[in-house]
Amino acid sequence: MTVLMIVAAVLAVVNVAAFSAYGIDKRRARLGRWRIPERTLLLLAALGGALGARLGMGAFHHKTQKRRFRILVPLFLVIQLLAFGSYAALVIYASDSYQPDKTAEAALESSDTVVVTQIRQGWYFDGPGTESALVFYPGGKVEAQAYAELLHALAEGGVDCFLVDMPFNLAFFGVDKAASIQDAYDFDQWYMGGHSLGGVAAASYAAKHMDQLDGIVLLASYSVDDLNGEGFSALSIYGSDDGVLNRSSYDENLANLPDATVQTVIEGGNHAQFGNYGQQKSDGDAAVSAEEQQRQTVDAILEFVES
């Protein structure tokens, strides 16, 4: 919401400037003084000041007979209103996201075995392992920090993890963020991973970079892209009481995963407990704790990576 307020403030300043410029130019025209170039007036309108420009045209009866002003200024206004409205709707939609609980927040602190560092792309969980790394994309409308407990435990088990913070808490706005991580760090084995919609986004990235990856870990998710390739492996984990995962889509897209894909069902697990952000709308009631669901998840991933 802070970014939205900054954008709104900038637009307000630009529109006031545009309105003032049309008034000043009208006054100069009456006095026969030096004029503001028409291209400058149109540029102010094009750069976010279309509302101020249109109001200025009407208030000062200025440029209303100029055909390009009568066409371009309203056109700029419509485009800007649609763009700002769409952006505002997206920000408001994304701001209503699931928040990490205290357990997740505590897992963002370093321990005796795992050093947690905040990096440009999110967080790096550096454990005792040196060969394998997992780049993890969070679920849709879930704050990335909610997965800290899971990834902290994975790093402790020998797989270093990168938790990626996504724009608007939607991984599809940052599908290629894994690329800069792979460029900056050196590991023998690289795996993509993600929860729910984050898993779909991770699979999308993996499909374009299979030659740079060893496999993918999907938590309550699936791939709509073909991930069949020599040397590429996949692990799919979901809870038996998951009420969010679309099982029809899951089954339909199984063919996109390698034939040797390992499928693990956590009995009593649900959708939300792969992270620590509370109950998720439409999810089933878990018969096991989040701690137990994540323990089984960590064990399955470590076995998958080591196999």
C-alpha atoms as one frame of an Amber mdcrd trajectory, in Angstrom:
protein
   0.000   0.000   0.000   2.946   2.340   0.642   4.034   2.075  -2.993   0.488
   2.811  -4.133   0.429   5.952  -1.987   3.762   7.100  -3.440   2.499   6.549
  -6.993  -0.690   8.449  -6.186   1.322  11.325  -4.704   3.593  11.540  -7.752
   0.594  11.546 -10.076  -1.032  14.282  -8.015   2.065  16.482  -8.382   2.256
  15.835 -12.141  -1.415  16.667 -12.606  -1.148  19.886 -10.608   1.857  20.822
 -12.745  -0.067  20.044 -15.947  -3.117  22.052 -14.835  -0.889  24.996 -13.892
   1.038  24.814 -17.160  -2.157  25.100 -19.225  -3.242  28.079 -17.152   0.139
  29.794 -17.409   0.306  29.226 -21.162  -3.193  30.672 -21.618  -2.249  33.780
 -19.646   0.946  34.221 -21.659  -1.014  33.886 -24.881  -3.287  36.765 -23.825
  -0.297  38.925 -22.873   1.666  38.072 -26.018   4.559  36.626 -24.032   6.785
  33.584 -24.576   4.660  30.411 -24.786   5.100  26.939 -23.388   5.749  24.638
 -26.398   2.781  22.467 -27.342   4.960  19.360 -27.206   5.707  20.179 -23.541
   2.013  20.505 -22.737   1.287  17.169 -24.431   4.262  15.546 -22.724   2.928
  16.542 -19.310  -0.381  14.933 -20.243   1.333  11.790 -21.536   3.514  11.385
 -18.424   0.620  10.940 -16.026  -0.849  14.450 -16.055  -3.744  13.860 -18.438
  -6.402  14.620 -15.816  -4.778  17.941 -14.926  -4.318  18.755 -18.605  -7.959
  17.989 -19.403  -9.176  20.065 -16.470  -6.850  22.870 -17.525  -8.184  22.817
 -21.067 -11.704  23.186 -19.743 -11.019  25.700 -16.964  -8.903  28.028 -19.075
 -10.587  27.336 -22.446  -7.131  26.548 -23.752  -6.182  24.314 -26.706  -9.786
  23.189 -27.036  -9.763  24.005 -30.735  -6.529  22.109 -31.380  -7.413  18.759
 -32.911  -4.461  16.822 -31.509  -5.160  18.146 -28.001  -8.859  17.201 -28.273
  -7.865  13.667 -29.301  -4.628  12.924 -27.427  -5.375  14.379 -23.981  -8.630
  12.386 -23.483  -6.888   9.296 -24.880  -4.021   9.692 -22.398  -6.574  10.169
 -19.632  -8.423   6.947 -20.416  -5.162   4.969 -20.606  -3.878   6.414 -17.328
  -7.142   5.821 -15.469  -7.196   2.218 -16.635  -3.535   1.692 -15.782  -3.757
   3.260 -12.329  -7.056   1.528 -11.585  -5.627  -1.846 -12.549  -2.483  -1.244
 -10.507  -4.488  -0.106  -7.489  -6.756  -3.156  -7.739  -3.713  -5.439  -7.931
  -2.068  -3.827  -4.910  -5.257  -4.024  -2.853  -5.799  -7.641  -3.917  -2.241
  -8.646  -3.069  -2.198  -6.749   0.232  -4.902  -9.086   1.540  -2.340 -11.852
   1.912  -1.576 -14.573   4.440   0.949 -13.443   7.047   3.747 -15.503   8.650
   3.194 -16.519  12.243   5.725 -16.169  15.059   7.224 -19.584  14.316   8.065
 -18.511  10.777   9.445 -15.172  11.917  11.711 -16.916  14.423  13.028 -19.192
  11.665  14.359 -16.127   9.836  16.996 -15.847  12.544  20.304 -17.682  12.223
  20.969 -20.728  14.387  24.081 -22.703  15.330  23.832 -24.695  12.089  22.052
 -22.370   9.629  23.012 -18.807   8.737  20.039 -16.822   7.425  20.905 -13.828
   5.260  18.527 -11.390   3.623  19.525 -10.987  -0.011  18.150  -8.907  -2.872
  15.838 -11.725  -4.006  14.656 -12.724  -0.528  16.454 -14.888   2.024  19.339
 -17.345   1.869  19.410 -20.275   4.321  23.020 -21.451   4.407  23.385 -24.730
   6.262  26.164 -27.301   6.542  25.596 -28.653   3.009  27.719 -27.404   0.133
  26.526 -29.334  -2.923  22.758 -28.883  -3.319  20.471 -25.860  -3.312  16.725
 -25.319  -3.616  15.181 -22.100  -4.966  11.690 -21.844  -3.484   8.720 -19.823
  -4.781   5.946 -19.108  -2.219   2.253 -19.749  -2.775  -0.085 -17.121  -4.164
  -0.997 -14.308  -1.751   1.243 -15.784   0.939   4.046 -13.710   2.452   7.316
 -15.447   1.577   8.497 -15.442   5.192   5.755 -17.955   6.023   7.967 -20.732
   4.587  11.024 -19.900   6.692  10.533 -22.774   9.141  10.366 -25.357   6.351
  13.426 -24.030   4.520  15.421 -23.545   7.713  14.904 -27.232   8.468  15.892
 -28.208   4.921  19.097 -26.193   5.156  19.845 -27.818   8.480  19.471 -31.186
   6.749  22.060 -30.330   4.086  20.157 -28.580   1.269  20.791 -24.832   1.180
  17.645 -22.863   0.375  16.730 -19.578  -1.272  13.320 -18.217  -0.305  12.225
 -15.783  -3.000  10.190 -12.702  -2.121   7.701 -12.075  -4.941   6.144  -8.827
  -6.196   2.562  -8.500  -4.930   3.035 -11.942  -3.280   2.361 -13.547  -6.657
   5.166 -15.664  -8.108   4.146 -15.094 -11.724   5.393 -11.515 -11.380   8.860
 -12.868 -10.608   9.128 -16.155 -12.487  12.716 -15.516 -13.596  14.090 -14.448
 -10.211  15.838 -17.790  -9.854  18.189 -16.880 -12.702  20.015 -14.172 -10.757
  20.387 -16.530  -7.790  21.936 -19.249  -9.922  24.271 -16.693 -11.450  25.455
 -15.492  -8.045  25.990 -18.814  -6.235  27.859 -21.995  -7.074  26.292 -25.389
  -6.337  26.732 -28.777  -7.968  22.990 -29.460  -7.904  20.168 -26.984  -8.361
  16.492 -27.661  -7.662  13.436 -25.496  -8.139  10.583 -25.710  -5.679   7.315
 -24.046  -4.872   4.015 -24.278  -3.063   0.648 -24.104  -4.824   0.733 -21.316
  -7.468   4.379 -20.792  -6.583   5.017 -24.344  -7.715   3.323 -23.690 -11.053
   5.564 -20.628 -11.513   8.654 -22.593 -10.468   7.780 -25.254 -13.035   7.402
 -22.565 -15.687  10.930 -21.364 -14.950  12.264 -24.924 -14.821  10.824 -25.763
 -18.246  13.001 -23.051 -19.791  16.153 -23.911 -17.818  16.153 -27.695 -17.551
  19.777 -27.859 -18.647  20.712 -25.829 -15.544  18.577 -27.762 -13.074  18.522
 -31.251 -11.613  14.885 -31.376 -10.599  11.835 -29.768  -9.045   9.910 -30.083
  -5.782   6.186 -29.352  -5.988   4.209 -28.881  -2.785   0.459 -29.137  -3.356
   1.090 -28.068  -6.929   1.614 -29.235 -10.515   3.279 -28.232 -13.756   1.420
 -26.977 -16.809   4.724 -27.105 -18.725   6.458 -30.205 -20.044   9.277 -31.175
 -17.670  10.165 -34.492 -19.279  13.883 -34.476 -19.900  16.905 -36.677 -19.460
  18.448 -36.311 -16.017  15.604 -34.162 -14.694  13.659 -35.487 -11.683  10.548
 -34.411  -9.819   9.046 -34.804  -6.367   5.360 -34.065  -5.777   4.023 -33.818
  -2.226   0.510 -33.012  -1.049  -1.657 -33.605   1.996  -4.507 -36.094   2.031
  -6.859 -33.473   3.508  -5.922 -30.666   1.106  -9.049 -28.681   0.271  -7.391
 -26.133  -2.014  -5.406 -28.176  -4.526  -7.389 -28.749  -7.703  -7.072 -32.509
  -8.000  -8.486 -32.593 -11.524  -5.780 -30.211 -12.727  -3.206 -32.127 -10.726
  -4.145 -35.430 -12.378  -4.439 -33.910 -15.852  -0.943 -32.426 -15.646   0.865
 -35.453 -14.243   1.987 -36.298 -17.774   4.075 -33.110 -17.747   6.296 -34.604
 -15.054   8.992 -37.263 -15.636   7.886 -40.887 -15.564   9.972 -41.520 -12.463
   8.354 -38.691 -10.503   8.121 -39.468  -6.801   4.647 -38.784  -5.401   4.276
 -38.496  -1.635   0.976 -38.100   0.185   1.123 -36.842   3.765  -1.722 -38.506
   5.593  -3.691 -35.950   7.545  -1.868 -33.019   5.952  -3.634 -30.101   4.318
  -2.712 -27.265   1.941  -1.606 -24.479   4.262   0.642 -26.392   6.627   3.573
 -26.498   4.219   4.015 -22.965   5.502   3.243 -21.206   8.767   0.485 -18.718
   8.024  -2.607 -20.159   9.657  -5.768 -21.596   8.175  -6.358 -20.996   4.466
  -9.795 -20.394   3.010 -11.457 -23.555   1.632  -8.696 -25.764   3.037  -9.395
 -29.017   4.851  -8.828 -29.493   8.564  -5.474 -31.149   9.088  -5.248 -34.249
  11.262  -1.548 -33.656  11.890   0.310 -30.599  13.122   2.150 -28.187  10.840
   5.359 -29.283  12.538   4.706 -32.926  11.645   3.638 -32.128   8.076   6.780
 -30.106   7.533   8.962 -32.775   9.147   7.657 -35.357   6.694   8.107 -32.873
   3.849  11.722 -32.203   4.797  12.453 -35.924   5.073  10.931 -36.578   1.639
  12.889 -33.735   0.000  16.200 -34.761   1.573  15.690 -38.352   0.433  14.759
 -37.116  -3.047  17.865 -34.933  -3.371  20.178 -37.610  -2.037  18.808 -40.379
  -4.292
